[in-house]
mmCIF file of C-alpha atoms in Angstrom:
data_model
loop_
_atom_site.group_PDB
_atom_site.id
_atom_site.type_symbol
_atom_site.label_atom_id
_atom_site.label_comp_id
_atom_site.label_asym_id
_atom_site.label_seq_id
_atom_site.Cartn_x
_atom_site.Cartn_y
_atom_site.Cartn_z
ATOM 1 C CA MET Q 5 -55.209 33.046 56.317
ATOM 2 C CA GLU Q 6 -55.918 31.301 59.856
ATOM 3 C CA PRO Q 7 -54.262 33.729 62.260
ATOM 4 C CA ARG Q 8 -50.948 32.923 63.919
ATOM 5 C CA PRO Q 9 -50.843 31.356 67.603
ATOM 6 C CA ARG Q 10 -49.752 33.440 70.126
ATOM 7 C CA SER Q 11 -46.710 31.239 70.738
ATOM 8 C CA PHE Q 12 -45.656 31.818 67.611
ATOM 9 C CA TYR Q 13 -44.751 35.489 68.623
ATOM 10 C CA VAL Q 14 -43.619 34.509 71.506
ATOM 11 C CA LEU Q 15 -41.159 32.080 69.744
ATOM 12 C CA SER Q 16 -40.069 34.395 67.204
ATOM 13 C CA ALA Q 17 -39.380 37.131 69.663
ATOM 14 C CA PHE Q 18 -37.059 34.404 71.498
ATOM 15 C CA PHE Q 19 -35.680 33.647 68.558
ATOM 16 C CA ALA Q 20 -34.775 37.115 67.864
ATOM 17 C CA VAL Q 21 -33.358 38.306 70.833
ATOM 18 C CA PHE Q 22 -31.247 34.569 70.901
ATOM 19 C CA ILE Q 23 -29.925 36.227 67.540
ATOM 20 C CA LEU Q 24 -29.118 39.108 69.108
ATOM 21 C CA PHE Q 25 -27.302 37.909 71.951
ATOM 22 C CA LEU Q 26 -25.379 35.959 69.491
ATOM 23 C CA TYR Q 27 -24.660 38.619 67.158
ATOM 24 C CA GLY Q 28 -24.228 41.847 69.321
ATOM 25 C CA PRO Q 29 -20.504 41.627 70.389
ATOM 26 C CA THR Q 30 -19.653 40.954 66.761
ATOM 27 C CA ILE Q 31 -21.886 44.358 65.409
ATOM 28 C CA THR Q 32 -20.764 46.307 68.513
ATOM 29 C CA ILE Q 33 -17.148 45.490 67.837
ATOM 30 C CA GLY Q 34 -17.579 46.152 63.949
ATOM 31 C CA ILE Q 35 -19.386 49.425 64.604
ATOM 32 C CA LEU Q 36 -16.688 50.274 67.358
ATOM 33 C CA SER Q 37 -13.755 50.012 64.849
ATOM 34 C CA PHE Q 38 -15.151 52.870 63.038
ATOM 35 C CA GLN Q 39 -14.510 55.266 65.454
ATOM 36 C CA GLY Q 40 -12.409 58.680 64.575
ATOM 37 C CA GLU Q 41 -8.976 59.611 65.630
ATOM 38 C CA GLY Q 42 -10.125 60.477 68.737
ATOM 39 C CA GLY Q 43 -12.400 57.440 69.520
ATOM 40 C CA GLY Q 44 -12.183 54.882 72.593
ATOM 41 C CA LEU Q 45 -12.915 51.949 73.290
ATOM 42 C CA THR Q 46 -16.937 52.696 74.025
ATOM 43 C CA PHE Q 47 -19.919 54.347 72.843
ATOM 44 C CA PRO Q 48 -20.315 57.009 72.323
ATOM 45 C CA MET Q 49 -18.370 57.147 69.200
ATOM 46 C CA ARG Q 50 -16.507 60.233 68.253
ATOM 47 C CA GLY Q 51 -16.654 60.390 64.322
ATOM 48 C CA VAL Q 52 -16.705 57.771 61.651
ATOM 49 C CA SER Q 53 -13.595 57.079 59.942
ATOM 50 C CA LEU Q 54 -11.269 54.198 58.786
ATOM 51 C CA TYR Q 55 -8.035 55.686 60.939
ATOM 52 C CA TRP Q 56 -7.948 52.553 63.282
ATOM 53 C CA PHE Q 57 -7.796 50.270 59.816
ATOM 54 C CA TYR Q 58 -5.138 51.799 58.792
ATOM 55 C CA ASP Q 59 -3.338 52.125 62.034
ATOM 56 C CA LEU Q 60 -3.700 48.330 61.786
ATOM 57 C CA PHE Q 61 -1.368 47.951 59.168
ATOM 58 C CA GLU Q 62 1.283 49.556 60.180
ATOM 59 C CA GLN Q 63 3.448 47.089 61.631
ATOM 60 C CA GLN Q 64 4.662 49.023 64.825
ATOM 61 C CA ALA Q 65 1.364 49.484 65.902
ATOM 62 C CA VAL Q 66 0.222 46.172 66.636
ATOM 63 C CA GLY Q 67 3.644 44.135 67.370
ATOM 64 C CA ASP Q 68 3.565 40.636 65.472
ATOM 65 C CA ILE Q 69 0.058 40.565 64.370
ATOM 66 C CA TRP Q 70 0.671 40.185 60.887
ATOM 67 C CA GLY Q 71 3.282 37.203 61.694
ATOM 68 C CA SER Q 72 0.828 35.935 64.328
ATOM 69 C CA PHE Q 73 -1.812 36.030 61.198
ATOM 70 C CA ARG Q 74 0.336 33.876 58.798
ATOM 71 C CA ARG Q 75 1.486 31.371 61.204
ATOM 72 C CA SER Q 76 -2.282 30.587 62.036
ATOM 73 C CA PHE Q 77 -3.126 30.053 58.398
ATOM 74 C CA VAL Q 78 -0.603 28.029 57.674
ATOM 75 C CA LEU Q 79 -1.275 25.905 60.641
ATOM 76 C CA GLY Q 80 -5.283 26.015 59.876
ATOM 77 C CA LEU Q 81 -4.031 24.387 56.243
ATOM 78 C CA MET Q 82 -1.648 21.800 57.670
ATOM 79 C CA VAL Q 83 -4.450 20.622 60.079
ATOM 80 C CA MET Q 84 -7.114 20.976 57.623
ATOM 81 C CA LEU Q 85 -5.001 18.741 55.226
ATOM 82 C CA VAL Q 86 -4.427 15.854 58.043
ATOM 83 C CA THR Q 87 -8.168 15.974 59.193
ATOM 84 C CA VAL Q 88 -9.601 15.369 55.582
ATOM 85 C CA VAL Q 89 -7.065 12.441 55.117
ATOM 86 C CA VAL Q 90 -7.123 11.121 58.840
ATOM 87 C CA SER Q 91 -10.801 11.398 58.692
ATOM 88 C CA VAL Q 92 -11.694 9.586 55.430
ATOM 89 C CA MET Q 93 -9.198 6.939 56.371
ATOM 90 C CA GLY Q 94 -11.005 6.727 59.848
ATOM 91 C CA GLY Q 95 -14.411 6.479 58.216
ATOM 92 C CA LEU Q 96 -13.331 3.926 55.568
ATOM 93 C CA ALA Q 97 -11.701 1.805 58.521
ATOM 94 C CA PHE Q 98 -14.803 1.853 60.770
ATOM 95 C CA ARG Q 99 -17.211 0.868 57.656
ATOM 96 C CA ARG Q 100 -16.461 -2.921 59.359
ATOM 97 C CA LYS Q 101 -16.227 -4.013 62.686
ATOM 98 C CA PHE Q 102 -12.694 -5.165 64.139
ATOM 99 C CA PRO Q 103 -11.943 -6.053 67.603
ATOM 100 C CA GLY Q 104 -11.118 -2.812 69.809
ATOM 101 C CA SER Q 105 -13.573 -0.837 67.752
ATOM 102 C CA ASN Q 106 -16.030 0.252 70.266
ATOM 103 C CA ILE Q 107 -13.142 1.295 72.538
ATOM 104 C CA LEU Q 108 -11.003 2.951 70.043
ATOM 105 C CA PHE Q 109 -14.122 4.773 69.172
ATOM 106 C CA TYR Q 110 -14.438 6.192 72.873
ATOM 107 C CA LEU Q 111 -11.091 7.196 73.036
ATOM 108 C CA ILE Q 112 -11.629 9.372 69.972
ATOM 109 C CA ILE Q 113 -14.736 11.131 71.400
ATOM 110 C CA THR Q 114 -12.930 11.493 75.049
ATOM 111 C CA SER Q 115 -10.754 13.948 73.651
ATOM 112 C CA LEU Q 116 -13.650 16.319 73.136
ATOM 113 C CA VAL Q 117 -14.496 16.216 76.919
ATOM 114 C CA ILE Q 118 -11.548 16.493 78.437
ATOM 115 C CA PRO Q 119 -10.755 20.470 79.410
ATOM 116 C CA SER Q 120 -8.689 21.918 76.223
ATOM 117 C CA ILE Q 121 -6.273 23.669 79.027
ATOM 118 C CA LEU Q 122 -5.634 20.447 80.101
ATOM 119 C CA ILE Q 123 -4.772 18.958 76.584
ATOM 120 C CA SER Q 124 -2.433 22.008 76.146
ATOM 121 C CA LEU Q 125 -0.549 21.412 79.141
ATOM 122 C CA GLY Q 126 0.256 17.505 78.574
ATOM 123 C CA VAL Q 127 1.364 18.146 75.146
ATOM 124 C CA GLY Q 128 3.287 20.928 75.980
ATOM 125 C CA LEU Q 129 4.939 18.778 78.749
ATOM 126 C CA LEU Q 130 5.086 15.769 76.664
ATOM 127 C CA PHE Q 131 6.986 17.432 73.841
ATOM 128 C CA SER Q 132 9.389 19.128 76.676
ATOM 129 C CA GLN Q 133 10.082 16.541 78.833
ATOM 130 C CA SER Q 134 10.929 14.358 75.155
ATOM 131 C CA GLY Q 135 13.462 16.913 74.344
ATOM 132 C CA LEU Q 136 11.670 17.953 71.761
ATOM 133 C CA ASP Q 137 10.788 21.849 70.624
ATOM 134 C CA VAL Q 138 7.615 23.225 72.155
ATOM 135 C CA HIS Q 139 6.774 24.972 68.495
ATOM 136 C CA TRP Q 140 3.504 25.976 66.733
ATOM 137 C CA SER Q 141 4.536 23.868 63.780
ATOM 138 C CA THR Q 142 4.942 20.693 66.235
ATOM 139 C CA SER Q 143 3.234 20.612 69.421
ATOM 140 C CA GLY Q 144 0.923 23.265 68.374
ATOM 141 C CA PHE Q 145 -0.230 21.155 65.466
ATOM 142 C CA GLY Q 146 -0.624 18.198 67.656
ATOM 143 C CA ALA Q 147 -2.714 19.915 70.162
ATOM 144 C CA GLN Q 148 -4.899 21.288 67.712
ATOM 145 C CA LEU Q 149 -5.271 17.950 66.020
ATOM 146 C CA THR Q 150 -6.860 16.638 69.151
ATOM 147 C CA TRP Q 151 -9.893 19.001 68.823
ATOM 148 C CA THR Q 152 -10.262 18.812 64.735
ATOM 149 C CA LEU Q 153 -10.307 15.174 64.165
ATOM 150 C CA PRO Q 154 -12.939 13.853 66.457
ATOM 151 C CA PHE Q 155 -14.884 16.272 64.520
ATOM 152 C CA GLY Q 156 -14.039 15.105 61.325
ATOM 153 C CA LEU Q 157 -14.179 11.603 62.205
ATOM 154 C CA LEU Q 158 -17.737 11.991 63.706
ATOM 155 C CA ILE Q 159 -18.648 13.170 60.337
ATOM 156 C CA MET Q 160 -17.014 10.573 58.020
ATOM 157 C CA PHE Q 161 -18.708 7.741 60.329
ATOM 158 C CA ALA Q 162 -22.486 9.642 59.650
ATOM 159 C CA VAL Q 163 -21.586 9.851 55.576
ATOM 160 C CA PHE Q 164 -20.093 6.294 55.161
ATOM 161 C CA ASN Q 165 -23.074 5.170 57.641
ATOM 162 C CA ARG Q 166 -25.264 5.881 55.045
ATOM 163 C CA PHE Q 167 -23.585 5.157 52.148
ATOM 164 C CA ASP Q 168 -24.898 3.316 49.552
ATOM 165 C CA LYS Q 169 -22.508 0.149 48.920
ATOM 166 C CA SER Q 170 -24.204 -1.251 45.521
ATOM 167 C CA TYR Q 171 -22.145 2.140 44.006
ATOM 168 C CA GLU Q 172 -19.107 0.438 44.791
ATOM 169 C CA GLU Q 173 -19.874 -3.275 43.825
ATOM 170 C CA ALA Q 174 -20.967 -1.777 40.740
ATOM 171 C CA ALA Q 175 -17.614 -0.265 39.814
ATOM 172 C CA ARG Q 176 -16.180 -3.374 40.932
ATOM 173 C CA ASP Q 177 -18.463 -5.654 38.608
ATOM 174 C CA LEU Q 178 -17.160 -3.197 35.776
ATOM 175 C CA GLY Q 179 -13.178 -4.208 36.779
ATOM 176 C CA ALA Q 180 -12.505 -1.381 38.631
ATOM 177 C CA SER Q 181 -9.787 -1.786 41.334
ATOM 178 C CA PRO Q 182 -9.874 -0.809 44.944
ATOM 179 C CA TRP Q 183 -8.065 2.217 44.536
ATOM 180 C CA GLN Q 184 -10.086 3.073 41.246
ATOM 181 C CA THR Q 185 -13.223 2.534 43.099
ATOM 182 C CA LEU Q 186 -12.014 5.019 45.584
ATOM 183 C CA ARG Q 187 -10.898 7.804 43.376
ATOM 184 C CA HIS Q 188 -13.536 7.511 40.681
ATOM 185 C CA VAL Q 189 -16.893 6.552 42.800
ATOM 186 C CA VAL Q 190 -16.080 6.941 46.273
ATOM 187 C CA LEU Q 191 -14.481 10.206 46.713
ATOM 188 C CA PRO Q 192 -16.671 12.217 43.970
ATOM 189 C CA ILE Q 193 -19.596 10.996 46.164
ATOM 190 C CA ILE Q 194 -18.626 12.263 49.516
ATOM 191 C CA ALA Q 195 -16.630 15.783 47.943
ATOM 192 C CA PRO Q 196 -19.268 17.798 49.953
ATOM 193 C CA SER Q 197 -18.854 16.098 52.984
ATOM 194 C CA LEU Q 198 -15.067 16.672 52.656
ATOM 195 C CA ILE Q 199 -15.240 19.964 52.128
ATOM 196 C CA GLY Q 200 -17.252 20.344 55.186
ATOM 197 C CA VAL Q 201 -14.514 18.387 56.866
ATOM 198 C CA ALA Q 202 -11.881 20.714 55.437
ATOM 199 C CA LEU Q 203 -13.907 23.887 56.557
ATOM 200 C CA PHE Q 204 -14.142 22.344 60.318
ATOM 201 C CA GLY Q 205 -10.452 21.541 60.370
ATOM 202 C CA PHE Q 206 -9.324 25.325 59.224
ATOM 203 C CA THR Q 207 -11.762 27.136 61.516
ATOM 204 C CA LEU Q 208 -11.518 25.187 64.697
ATOM 205 C CA SER Q 209 -7.842 25.443 63.986
ATOM 206 C CA TYR Q 210 -7.555 29.164 63.214
ATOM 207 C CA ASP Q 211 -9.787 30.490 66.045
ATOM 208 C CA GLU Q 212 -8.396 27.784 68.845
ATOM 209 C CA PHE Q 213 -7.219 29.253 71.983
ATOM 210 C CA ALA Q 214 -6.650 27.202 74.574
ATOM 211 C CA ARG Q 215 -5.408 24.068 72.786
ATOM 212 C CA THR Q 216 -2.485 26.280 71.856
ATOM 213 C CA LEU Q 217 -1.618 28.487 74.611
ATOM 214 C CA LEU Q 218 0.918 26.382 76.359
ATOM 215 C CA THR Q 219 2.013 24.500 72.917
ATOM 216 C CA SER Q 220 3.151 27.467 70.605
ATOM 217 C CA GLY Q 221 6.344 28.202 72.167
ATOM 218 C CA SER Q 222 7.544 31.436 71.586
ATOM 219 C CA TYR Q 223 5.949 32.426 68.723
ATOM 220 C CA ASN Q 224 1.996 33.584 68.728
ATOM 221 C CA THR Q 225 -0.570 32.202 66.775
ATOM 222 C CA LEU Q 226 -3.132 35.050 65.910
ATOM 223 C CA PRO Q 227 -5.713 34.294 68.926
ATOM 224 C CA LEU Q 228 -2.678 34.616 71.245
ATOM 225 C CA GLU Q 229 -1.902 37.921 69.816
ATOM 226 C CA ILE Q 230 -5.129 39.137 70.190
ATOM 227 C CA TYR Q 231 -5.394 37.999 73.553
ATOM 228 C CA GLY Q 232 -1.895 39.546 74.381
ATOM 229 C CA MET Q 233 -3.038 42.725 72.936
ATOM 230 C CA THR Q 234 -5.944 42.807 74.938
ATOM 231 C CA THR Q 235 -3.488 43.479 77.970
ATOM 232 C CA ASN Q 236 -1.800 46.322 76.440
ATOM 233 C CA VAL Q 237 -3.640 48.044 73.501
ATOM 234 C CA THR Q 238 -6.368 50.437 74.407
ATOM 235 C CA SER Q 239 -7.590 51.813 71.311
ATOM 236 C CA PRO Q 240 -10.013 50.925 68.827
ATOM 237 C CA VAL Q 241 -7.392 49.317 66.408
ATOM 238 C CA LEU Q 242 -8.003 46.080 68.458
ATOM 239 C CA TYR Q 243 -11.836 46.200 67.066
ATOM 240 C CA ALA Q 244 -10.575 46.646 63.850
ATOM 241 C CA LEU Q 245 -8.564 43.725 64.015
ATOM 242 C CA GLY Q 246 -11.853 41.817 65.406
ATOM 243 C CA THR Q 247 -13.790 43.031 62.302
ATOM 244 C CA LEU Q 248 -11.177 42.272 59.911
ATOM 245 C CA THR Q 249 -10.369 38.512 61.377
ATOM 246 C CA THR Q 250 -14.576 38.299 61.019
ATOM 247 C CA VAL Q 251 -14.444 39.107 57.577
ATOM 248 C CA PHE Q 252 -12.053 36.648 56.763
ATOM 249 C CA SER Q 253 -13.795 34.061 58.572
ATOM 250 C CA PHE Q 254 -17.163 34.977 56.756
ATOM 251 C CA ILE Q 255 -14.469 34.966 53.518
ATOM 252 C CA ILE Q 256 -13.398 31.332 54.140
ATOM 253 C CA ILE Q 257 -16.504 29.724 54.718
ATOM 254 C CA GLY Q 258 -17.982 31.631 51.385
ATOM 255 C CA VAL Q 259 -15.259 30.030 49.585
ATOM 256 C CA PHE Q 260 -15.496 27.064 50.744
ATOM 257 C CA LEU Q 261 -19.764 26.879 49.976
ATOM 258 C CA CYS Q 262 -19.129 27.629 46.795
ATOM 259 C CA ILE Q 263 -16.489 24.819 46.450
ATOM 260 C CA ALA Q 264 -19.251 22.488 47.858
ATOM 261 C CA LEU Q 265 -21.891 24.034 45.664
ATOM 262 C CA ILE Q 266 -19.632 23.605 42.441
ATOM 263 C CA ALA Q 267 -19.524 19.917 43.362
ATOM 264 C CA ASN Q 268 -22.776 19.208 44.460
ATOM 265 C CA ARG Q 269 -23.554 20.516 40.806
ATOM 266 C CA ARG Q 270 -20.908 18.464 39.176
ATOM 267 C CA ARG Q 271 -22.166 15.183 41.189
ATOM 268 C CA ALA Q 272 -25.365 16.215 39.887
ATOM 269 C CA ARG Q 273 -24.490 16.688 36.170
ATOM 270 C CA GLN Q 274 -22.412 13.392 36.125
ATOM 271 C CA SER Q 275 -25.467 11.373 37.512
ATOM 272 C CA SER Q 276 -27.986 12.731 35.065
ATOM 273 C CA ASP Q 277 -24.892 11.822 32.345
ATOM 274 C CA ALA Q 278 -24.996 8.305 33.570
ATOM 275 C CA GLY Q 279 -28.809 8.124 33.818
ATOM 276 C CA LYS Q 280 -29.009 9.139 30.246
ATOM 277 C CA GLY Q 281 -26.290 6.555 28.820
ATOM 278 C CA HIS Q 282 -27.922 3.854 30.799
ATOM 279 C CA ILE Q 283 -31.419 4.544 29.083
#
């Protein structure tokens, strides 16, 4: 077996350091969240227990943490749904060139390069000056869409850019209407990509801080509540919350990956059945 070059070990060591830098803080928080009752915010640990997780579930211990979690979860679902629908519609619209399409594309991308805090300030001022309530479900919802929609649209642009139009032509030749073609041909083929857009929409909304800071009104979302806790909570209960939210994020990602896997298998099975029927 040919020996590996020295560069392989150098690059491997660099990659290991990068992984440690990326996940080290999360791992540290996870470890410190299992401190004993007398534990603090730093090492060395004082015992090992689940005390701070029990403390977390006491409503008085951490203020409105569960209310903020529910708001973030509902807001994430709202943003996810709108992001998927608008991204598909935008992807379909941009399949053909139309006057002003290039300008519209760059306007969409501009939202990603403008500082998030300015977006939050602008949306908040727009609602307040228009006499509308600044609330997480209205202004906060709109501010987060300026963050999630460009990602969803970029994904859909890439998907439809390599989409084989012969599938649609075959459906139309068989008498399918445009709606039937979309529902029974296009959407099943791009289903895994739709799941990816949905995952982007939910996770980006669930974790968003800057664009929600000045648009959530009187009620905090989970990132805002956690930020507020850093100024008045000086116990590992904050780490316990971080551990639980990290686990919840991984569960959400796992659910979406399972759905994507099921969709891929179903599409492969349908393609195989269609091929056998053609033969």
